[in-house]
Amino acid sequence: MVATAISSAISLSCALLPSQGGSTRSLLRRNKERKCRGKSGPGMITAQFELKPPPYDLKALEPHMSSDTMEYHWGRHHRTYVENLNKQIEGTELDGMALEDIIIATYKKGNLDTVFNNAAQAWNHDFFWESMKPGGGGKPSGELLRLINRDFGSLDGLIKEFKAAAATQYGSGWAWLVYKANRLNVGNAINPLPKEEDKKLVVVKSPNAMNPLVWDYSPLLTIDIWEHAYYLDFQNRRPDYISTFMENLVSWEAASSRLEKAQARAAEREREEERKKEEEWKSRFRG
Amino acid sequence: MALRTLATRRALRSGLGLGYQSTRGLKTLSLPDLPYDYAALEPAISGEVMHIHHQKHHQTYVTNYNKSLEQLDAAMAKGCASTVVKLQAAIKFNGGGHINHSLFWKNLAPVHEGGGEPPKGSLGWAIDTNFGSLESLIQKMSAEGAALQGSGWVWLGVDKDFKKLVVETTANQDPLVTKGPSLVPLIGIDVWEHAYYLQYKNVRPDYLKNIWKVIDWKYASEVYAKECP
C-alpha cells in the first residue's frame, strides 16, 4: 500500500489526464516490500509489479477453459509480460508509477513496441481473469441490464455485436465492452458539448496489446483473442471459444461492479469540471 | 477429396500455382496441395500442426477471400461504393493469408529432400555480401521474428529495383509487398501462434530455431536468380 501511495503521488498523469484509477488501479499490486537494487544505485527505490493469480483455481473454469490453457496463459504468457515490464522500467522515470499511468505515459510517447506492450498486456490479462468466473454466463441484471437494453436493444443484441467484434479482429488482440462517458468517437478528443446521451455502453476491439484506457473509456469486460488464449482448447475454432466465453465464463457481476465505479468516476469528474467552471466565472467577476 | 485434388492439380499447372478456379467469370481461389506429407517435416514441425495449419487455417483464408470476392462483385455490379470500400480489409487479410501461406509451404521441405541445405549459387553469395554469413542472416530473422508483437511474418526479400536483399516483418497477414512495391519475397516465416503453439507453446524462439532445419533454399534461389540475373 505504501508503494501505491507513493506511486500516485509522483504520477504526473493523475493531474493531466482524466484518471481511470479507482478499481483498476488495484488490479496489479506492487510488492509491499520495497527493494533497493544495486543496479539502480544507492538511494534509488524500485518497486516490482507482482503477478497476481486469477481469483479462482486454475482448474476452476474446466471444461470450458482447460487448466492446461490456464497454466500456459497465466503461468507463462502473463508472467513473461510482468517480468519483462519489471526489467524494462527498473531505474527509469516509470519505476514507481501505477500501471495505468505507465500505459498512458508510454502510449503518449508513441512507442508501442516495448514498455507499452508489456504494461498493457500485464493489465489486460488481469482484467481478463476477473472478467470470468466458474459457473459464469447467464444474464446481467440491474443498471447494467438497463443500459444493455437501451444501447444494444437487448442482451442478444450485445452478445451478437460482441461476438462479431471478437471474431473479426484480424490477428491478435482483444474485444471489449466499455462504458463511454461523455467522450466522442475520436481517440483523445475532448467533447465540447457533452450530453447525457453520450454516456453509453459500446463494444470495441483492439489490436495486440492496445487497451481502451488510452481512449479514456472505462472497460467493463474483455475477451483475449490472441491465439494462445484458445489454441490448446479450440485450435482454429475461434468462434466456438467466443461462444463458450459468453455462455459459460463471463462474469456479469464483475461487469456490474465495474460499471458502478465507472459511473461514479464520471459523475465525480463532471462535478470537478463544474466546480472549475464556477471558479473561472468567479475569478472573472472579481477581476 | 479426389475431385478437389484434381481441380487443384490442374490449377497448379497453370500459372503461378496460386490455385485459381473460375466460377461465373469470377476467378476464385482453391487450397493448393502440399508437395509433401503433413508429417514429413517432423520433428521440426509436427504433423498435427501442419495438418491444422493447411487444412483449417489456410482453407479459411481461401473460403473467406472467395466470399469477399463474390460480395465485391455484387457491390461493383450495383455501384455501391461504400460496400466496395468496406470489403477491402477482408480482401487484404484473407487474400494476404492465402498468398503468404502458399509461399510458406514452398519454403519448407523434408530434410531428405534438401530441407535445411544452405543456398548455393548467386543467392548464397548475396547473403554473404549483405549479412556477412548465412548464420548471421538466420540470427537476424529469428530475432526479428521473436520480437514481433502479436501475429505476423518475418521475411527475406529482394528489392528488385536495387538488387538488394532485405529482412522485413509484416503484421497479421500483410504480404511483403505492403512494405514496398519493388519487394519480392524469397522466404516467409509465419510467426502467428497457430504456426507453432500445439508444439512449442509460448516458446516462439525454439520454433524459430528449429524451422531452419526444414527451410528449402532451392525455391528462394530460383526466385532470386530470376529477379537478379
XYZ file of C-alpha atoms in Angstrom:
516
model
C 0.000 0.000 0.000
C 2.897 2.296 0.721
C 4.017 1.663 -2.818
C 0.627 2.601 -4.257
C 0.513 5.814 -2.275
C 3.962 6.851 -3.401
C 3.316 5.931 -6.985
C 0.119 8.005 -7.093
C 1.879 10.927 -5.527
C 4.594 11.040 -8.163
C 2.321 10.211 -11.041
C 2.085 13.133 -13.418
C -0.795 11.855 -15.442
C -3.191 11.932 -12.493
C -3.261 15.682 -12.755
C -3.031 15.982 -16.526
C -5.330 13.246 -17.688
C -8.791 12.148 -16.754
C -7.747 9.342 -14.485
C -9.063 5.836 -14.821
C -7.876 4.955 -11.334
C -10.185 3.542 -8.719
C -10.988 -0.107 -9.113
C -8.485 -0.819 -11.839
C -5.598 0.749 -10.011
C -5.513 -2.076 -7.501
C -5.552 -4.816 -10.125
C -1.856 -5.350 -10.232
C -0.273 -4.510 -6.935
C 3.262 -3.519 -6.271
C 5.210 -5.630 -3.862
C 4.778 -4.187 -0.419
C 8.413 -4.781 0.198
C 10.367 -2.022 -1.469
C 13.655 -3.123 -2.820
C 16.874 -1.245 -3.114
C 18.681 -2.733 -6.036
C 22.416 -2.468 -6.520
C 21.973 -1.707 -10.206
C 19.866 1.371 -9.584
C 22.440 2.804 -7.258
C 22.216 3.577 -3.560
C 19.187 5.566 -2.511
C 17.160 4.639 -5.613
C 13.894 2.994 -4.760
C 12.464 0.481 -7.199
C 9.137 -1.268 -6.938
C 8.326 -4.512 -8.668
C 4.960 -5.446 -10.142
C 3.713 -8.773 -8.918
C 1.992 -11.476 -10.968
C -1.361 -11.814 -9.231
C -3.104 -15.197 -9.620
C -6.632 -15.338 -11.081
C -9.360 -15.084 -8.393
C -10.116 -18.823 -8.775
C -8.234 -22.101 -9.070
C -6.553 -22.755 -12.422
C -8.781 -25.824 -12.819
C -11.954 -23.994 -11.861
C -13.012 -22.959 -15.384
C -12.975 -26.520 -16.746
C -14.327 -27.904 -19.001
C -14.815 -24.537 -20.728
C -11.234 -23.401 -20.309
C -8.743 -26.167 -19.529
C -6.216 -25.998 -16.703
C -3.581 -26.629 -19.389
C -4.586 -23.380 -21.088
C -4.610 -21.554 -17.755
C -1.167 -22.912 -16.795
C 0.374 -21.605 -20.003
C -1.698 -18.480 -20.381
C -1.345 -17.202 -16.817
C 1.785 -19.109 -15.758
C 3.871 -18.380 -18.854
C 2.421 -15.633 -21.083
C 1.099 -13.320 -18.359
C 4.174 -13.940 -16.208
C 6.515 -13.023 -19.083
C 4.761 -9.675 -19.635
C 5.069 -8.791 -15.942
C 8.708 -9.913 -15.678
C 9.744 -8.073 -18.845
C 7.956 -4.923 -17.674
C 9.798 -5.019 -14.352
C 13.130 -5.380 -16.137
C 12.381 -2.564 -18.589
C 11.231 0.071 -16.105
C 13.809 -0.566 -13.394
C 15.617 2.666 -12.622
C 13.675 4.672 -15.259
C 11.219 7.506 -14.643
C 8.419 4.931 -14.984
C 9.671 3.000 -11.984
C 7.242 3.607 -9.128
C 4.312 4.713 -11.293
C 0.935 2.962 -11.223
C 0.397 0.510 -14.065
C -2.376 2.587 -15.704
C -0.131 5.620 -15.664
C 2.702 3.689 -17.325
C 0.276 2.551 -20.041
C -0.923 6.091 -20.738
C 2.522 7.697 -20.477
C 4.150 5.215 -22.901
C 1.143 5.402 -25.267
C 1.527 9.179 -25.439
C 5.179 8.783 -26.331
C 4.083 6.702 -29.308
C 6.450 3.771 -28.929
C 4.092 0.824 -28.695
C 6.705 -1.880 -29.075
C 8.277 -2.440 -25.724
C 7.209 -0.989 -22.365
C 3.700 -0.123 -23.546
C 3.236 -3.628 -24.852
C 4.274 -5.315 -21.616
C 2.435 -2.877 -19.331
C -0.801 -3.061 -21.326
C -0.619 -6.850 -21.628
C 0.012 -7.170 -17.863
C -3.094 -5.057 -17.237
C -5.242 -6.697 -19.929
C -4.637 -10.204 -18.597
C -5.514 -9.254 -15.017
C -8.677 -7.650 -16.312
C -9.441 -10.748 -18.397
C -9.093 -13.198 -15.464
C -11.506 -11.050 -13.485
C -13.952 -10.888 -16.420
C -14.576 -14.618 -15.925
C -15.740 -16.828 -13.096
C -16.510 -20.518 -12.545
C -20.180 -21.006 -13.413
C -20.258 -17.764 -15.414
C -22.595 -16.833 -18.223
C -26.308 -16.350 -17.582
C -27.830 -12.903 -17.642
C -26.826 -9.484 -16.326
C -29.213 -7.545 -14.081
C -29.926 -4.119 -12.615
C -28.392 -0.970 -14.098
C -26.127 -2.972 -16.427
C -29.084 -4.779 -17.991
C -30.975 -1.496 -18.292
C -28.093 0.091 -20.226
C -27.606 -3.028 -22.370
C -31.275 -2.947 -23.362
C -31.070 0.769 -24.044
C -27.796 0.729 -26.038
C -27.989 -2.654 -27.817
C -31.746 -3.259 -27.926
C -31.405 -6.451 -25.890
C -28.867 -8.786 -24.327
C -28.900 -10.764 -27.586
C -28.057 -7.572 -29.428
C -24.990 -7.031 -27.243
C -23.895 -10.677 -27.498
C -24.189 -10.562 -31.274
C -22.112 -7.397 -31.512
C -19.510 -8.613 -29.013
C -19.103 -11.944 -30.827
C -18.767 -10.204 -34.186
C -16.107 -7.826 -32.834
C -14.108 -10.690 -31.333
C -14.406 -12.837 -34.464
C -13.342 -10.091 -36.866
C -10.289 -8.727 -35.033
C -7.705 -9.644 -37.667
C -4.715 -11.177 -35.921
C -4.056 -10.906 -32.178
C -5.983 -8.593 -29.904
C -8.910 -8.071 -27.564
C -12.635 -7.321 -27.711
C -14.186 -5.121 -25.022
C -17.458 -3.948 -23.568
C -16.770 -0.426 -22.333
C -18.621 2.453 -20.702
C -18.071 5.652 -22.590
C -18.745 8.747 -20.518
C -19.103 11.971 -22.468
C -16.417 11.019 -24.931
C -16.526 11.454 -28.670
C -15.931 8.657 -31.146
C -12.447 10.016 -31.683
C -9.441 8.946 -29.662
C -8.196 11.523 -27.174
C -10.739 14.186 -28.204
C -12.356 16.407 -25.593
C -16.105 16.620 -26.023
C -17.003 20.313 -26.367
C -20.733 19.726 -25.847
C -21.176 16.755 -23.526
C -24.712 15.398 -23.488
C -26.477 12.851 -21.350
C -26.853 10.518 -24.389
C -23.088 10.392 -24.872
C -22.799 8.204 -21.814
C -23.317 4.735 -23.104
C -22.057 1.198 -23.471
C -20.134 0.329 -26.620
C -18.286 -2.692 -27.983
C -14.769 -2.072 -29.281
C -11.901 -4.252 -30.437
C -8.206 -3.535 -30.136
C -5.109 -4.979 -31.842
C -2.275 -6.743 -29.969
C -1.783 -5.066 -26.567
C -3.929 -1.986 -27.223
C -6.174 -1.065 -24.362
C -9.238 1.253 -24.257
C -7.876 3.141 -21.227
C -5.806 5.151 -23.701
C -9.043 6.308 -25.375
C -10.383 7.279 -21.968
C -13.056 4.565 -21.951
C -13.907 2.527 -18.845
C -13.628 -1.180 -19.677
C -16.318 -3.455 -18.215
C -15.441 -6.803 -19.862
C -12.799 -8.226 -22.144
C -12.035 -11.388 -24.073
C -8.491 -12.253 -25.117
C -8.417 -13.237 -28.784
C -4.720 -13.901 -29.128
C -4.486 -17.471 -30.397
C -2.641 -18.525 -27.210
C -5.869 -17.847 -25.284
C -7.758 -20.649 -27.000
C -5.485 -22.684 -29.239
C -4.927 -25.653 -26.879
C -8.684 -25.998 -26.306
C -10.199 -24.883 -29.621
C -7.342 -24.722 -32.186
C -8.572 -22.648 -35.148
C -12.199 -22.534 -33.931
C -12.197 -19.023 -32.506
C -15.999 -18.600 -32.839
C -16.548 -21.634 -30.545
C -14.205 -20.127 -27.968
C -16.068 -16.808 -28.083
C -19.455 -18.534 -27.662
C -18.126 -20.588 -24.740
C -16.855 -17.406 -23.100
C -20.234 -15.662 -23.421
C -22.305 -18.682 -22.395
C -20.211 -20.274 -19.633
C -17.437 -17.994 -18.405
C -18.344 -14.316 -18.484
C -18.865 -12.666 -15.091
C -21.728 -10.178 -15.366
C -21.220 -9.406 -11.659
C -17.720 -8.124 -12.415
C -19.117 -6.012 -15.266
C -21.831 -4.603 -12.982
C -19.439 -3.588 -10.253
C -17.056 -2.051 -12.808
C -19.988 -0.116 -14.301
C -20.914 1.243 -10.897
C -17.386 2.520 -10.361
C -17.160 3.928 -13.894
C -20.393 5.882 -13.413
C -19.267 7.168 -10.034
C -15.989 8.284 -11.592
C -17.781 10.000 -14.479
C -20.072 11.830 -12.025
C -17.107 12.858 -9.913
C -15.326 14.179 -12.987
C -18.388 16.194 -14.013
C -18.649 17.757 -10.566
C -14.974 18.639 -10.775
C -15.410 20.269 -14.202
C -18.475 22.146 -12.951
C -16.520 23.391 -9.956
C -13.682 24.597 -12.185
C -16.089 26.476 -14.450
C -17.654 28.187 -11.489
C -14.292 29.254 -10.155
C -13.354 30.614 -13.537
C -16.510 32.725 -13.623
C -15.979 33.934 -10.108
C -12.414 34.946 -10.801
C -13.538 36.820 -13.925
C -16.092 38.814 -11.935
C -13.545 39.538 -9.278
C -11.049 40.628 -11.942
C -11.423 -35.202 -51.940
C -10.280 -36.662 -55.254
C -12.209 -34.022 -57.155
C -10.711 -31.204 -55.138
C -7.219 -32.600 -55.664
C -7.767 -32.908 -59.403
C -9.025 -29.371 -59.652
C -6.096 -28.112 -57.615
C -3.518 -30.022 -59.665
C -4.924 -28.555 -62.839
C -4.883 -25.098 -61.305
C -1.334 -25.538 -60.046
C -0.078 -26.439 -63.523
C -1.415 -23.228 -64.938
C 0.476 -20.138 -63.995
C 1.821 -19.348 -60.548
C 0.312 -22.204 -58.618
C -1.969 -19.853 -56.747
C -4.837 -22.228 -57.373
C -7.340 -20.134 -59.294
C -10.702 -21.599 -60.170
C -13.308 -19.982 -62.285
C -16.977 -19.669 -61.356
C -19.376 -17.364 -63.170
C -16.479 -15.486 -64.698
C -15.011 -14.741 -61.237
C -11.588 -16.230 -60.579
C -11.873 -17.666 -57.093
C -9.134 -19.424 -55.126
C -8.742 -23.015 -54.027
C -6.460 -24.555 -51.457
C -3.188 -25.741 -53.054
C -1.932 -29.230 -52.149
C 1.232 -29.562 -50.120
C 4.188 -31.046 -52.037
C 4.972 -33.319 -49.033
C 3.119 -35.260 -46.309
C 1.953 -33.431 -43.196
C 4.341 -35.474 -41.031
C 7.320 -35.121 -43.384
C 8.736 -32.076 -41.577
C 8.933 -33.767 -38.172
C 10.480 -33.254 -35.690
C 10.922 -29.572 -36.629
C 7.180 -29.113 -37.272
C 4.699 -31.760 -36.136
C 2.222 -33.404 -38.479
C -0.650 -32.151 -36.315
C 0.482 -28.529 -36.622
C 0.922 -28.877 -40.400
C -2.445 -30.565 -40.835
C -4.465 -27.908 -38.974
C -2.388 -25.095 -40.430
C -3.041 -26.207 -44.011
C -6.481 -27.815 -43.831
C -8.091 -25.333 -41.416
C -6.265 -22.013 -41.350
C -5.237 -21.759 -44.986
C -8.602 -23.166 -46.107
C -10.403 -20.477 -44.069
C -8.437 -17.700 -45.771
C -9.356 -19.201 -49.157
C -13.044 -19.571 -48.231
C -13.329 -16.061 -46.802
C -11.438 -14.495 -49.686
C -13.811 -16.133 -52.156
C -16.804 -14.932 -50.123
C -15.479 -11.370 -50.068
C -14.755 -11.529 -53.771
C -18.346 -12.509 -54.547
C -19.617 -9.709 -52.325
C -17.256 -7.328 -54.094
C -18.520 -8.496 -57.471
C -22.111 -7.843 -56.400
C -21.260 -4.458 -54.894
C -19.428 -3.393 -58.048
C -22.330 -4.507 -60.224
C -24.619 -2.359 -58.091
C -22.156 0.504 -57.995
C -22.248 0.530 -54.179
C -19.035 2.365 -53.288
C -19.375 2.059 -49.514
C -19.574 -1.744 -49.702
C -16.651 -1.877 -52.131
C -14.556 0.112 -49.660
C -15.797 -1.850 -46.649
C -14.677 -5.133 -48.236
C -11.051 -4.034 -48.651
C -9.979 -5.092 -45.151
C -11.333 -8.633 -45.535
C -9.826 -8.963 -49.004
C -6.420 -7.787 -47.817
C -6.463 -10.056 -44.769
C -7.754 -13.229 -46.409
C -6.021 -12.693 -49.746
C -2.800 -11.958 -47.869
C -3.303 -15.112 -45.804
C -3.551 -17.160 -48.994
C -0.545 -15.518 -50.695
C 1.647 -15.850 -47.600
C 0.765 -19.446 -46.812
C 1.135 -20.550 -50.460
C 4.717 -19.257 -50.328
C 5.343 -20.674 -46.845
C 4.554 -24.241 -47.997
C 7.059 -23.842 -50.851
C 9.680 -22.530 -48.423
C 9.596 -25.801 -46.485
C 10.935 -29.246 -47.422
C 11.664 -32.509 -45.602
C 15.323 -32.948 -44.678
C 15.750 -35.874 -47.127
C 14.516 -33.620 -49.931
C 17.001 -30.869 -49.218
C 15.306 -29.067 -46.317
C 17.888 -27.086 -44.342
C 20.593 -27.341 -47.021
C 22.322 -23.940 -47.368
C 21.644 -21.956 -50.547
C 24.103 -22.321 -53.397
C 24.867 -20.049 -56.322
C 24.104 -16.351 -56.531
C 21.740 -16.230 -53.518
C 24.423 -17.760 -51.280
C 26.887 -15.058 -52.415
C 24.328 -12.289 -51.973
C 23.584 -13.423 -48.409
C 27.276 -13.388 -47.518
C 27.657 -9.920 -49.055
C 24.555 -8.426 -47.382
C 24.610 -10.119 -43.985
C 28.147 -11.467 -43.523
C 27.072 -15.098 -43.474
C 24.036 -17.365 -43.598
C 24.291 -17.764 -39.815
C 24.021 -14.002 -39.257
C 21.007 -13.808 -41.566
C 19.320 -16.662 -39.694
C 20.100 -14.981 -36.393
C 18.684 -11.657 -37.601
C 15.460 -13.174 -38.950
C 14.961 -15.301 -35.824
C 15.476 -12.296 -33.552
C 13.079 -10.095 -35.529
C 10.504 -12.868 -35.691
C 10.735 -13.425 -31.926
C 10.371 -9.694 -31.219
C 7.284 -9.229 -33.412
C 4.293 -8.298 -31.238
C 1.134 -10.249 -31.890
C 0.679 -12.064 -35.190
C 2.687 -11.623 -38.371
C 5.500 -12.717 -40.658
C 9.247 -12.281 -40.927
C 10.652 -12.099 -44.457
C 13.774 -12.395 -46.511
C 13.035 -10.436 -49.660
C 14.835 -8.972 -52.601
C 14.358 -5.371 -53.685
C 14.264 -5.911 -57.426
C 14.955 -2.244 -58.233
C 18.085 -2.005 -56.076
C 19.051 -5.702 -56.385
C 19.468 -5.860 -52.632
C 18.378 -8.387 -50.015
C 16.184 -7.128 -47.155
C 14.808 -8.535 -43.894
C 11.356 -7.206 -43.016
C 8.435 -8.019 -40.748
C 4.757 -7.502 -41.517
C 1.747 -7.546 -39.198
C -1.096 -10.060 -39.381
C -1.469 -11.314 -42.973
C 0.067 -8.329 -44.742
C 2.172 -9.670 -47.624
C 5.728 -8.370 -48.078
C 4.684 -6.159 -50.988
C 2.842 -3.896 -48.493
C 6.309 -2.781 -47.323
C 7.281 -1.621 -50.809
C 6.131 -2.344 -54.364
C 9.591 -3.477 -55.509
C 9.966 -6.131 -52.786
C 9.764 -9.782 -53.831
C 9.571 -12.397 -51.071
C 12.122 -15.241 -51.043
C 11.468 -16.734 -47.599
C 8.433 -16.015 -45.423
C 8.206 -17.425 -41.911
C 4.826 -17.494 -40.204
C 5.069 -16.314 -36.586
C 1.364 -16.462 -35.822
C 0.862 -18.577 -32.719
C -1.130 -21.075 -34.789
C 2.091 -21.919 -36.675
C 3.713 -23.440 -33.582
C 1.503 -23.343 -30.477
C 0.470 -27.020 -30.270
C 4.139 -28.000 -30.371
C 6.185 -25.130 -28.894
C 3.517 -23.347 -26.750
C 4.772 -19.937 -25.636
C 8.391 -20.561 -26.686
C 8.426 -18.931 -30.124
C 12.260 -18.695 -30.185
C 12.519 -22.528 -30.155
C 10.196 -22.743 -33.165
C 12.349 -20.142 -34.920
C 15.488 -22.108 -34.071
C 14.161 -25.374 -35.479
C 12.358 -24.193 -38.583
C 15.673 -23.536 -40.379
C 16.221 -27.329 -40.416
C 13.375 -27.636 -42.938
C 13.746 -24.408 -44.911
C 14.016 -25.126 -48.634
C 16.520 -22.647 -50.075
C 16.110 -24.032 -53.605
C 12.867 -22.164 -54.262
C 14.325 -18.940 -52.813
C 17.435 -19.335 -55.009
C 15.317 -19.723 -58.142
C 13.288 -16.591 -57.428
C 16.439 -14.653 -56.608
C 18.169 -15.773 -59.811
C 15.138 -14.670 -61.809
C 14.945 -11.215 -60.166
C 18.716 -10.636 -60.179
C 20.082 -12.390 -63.250
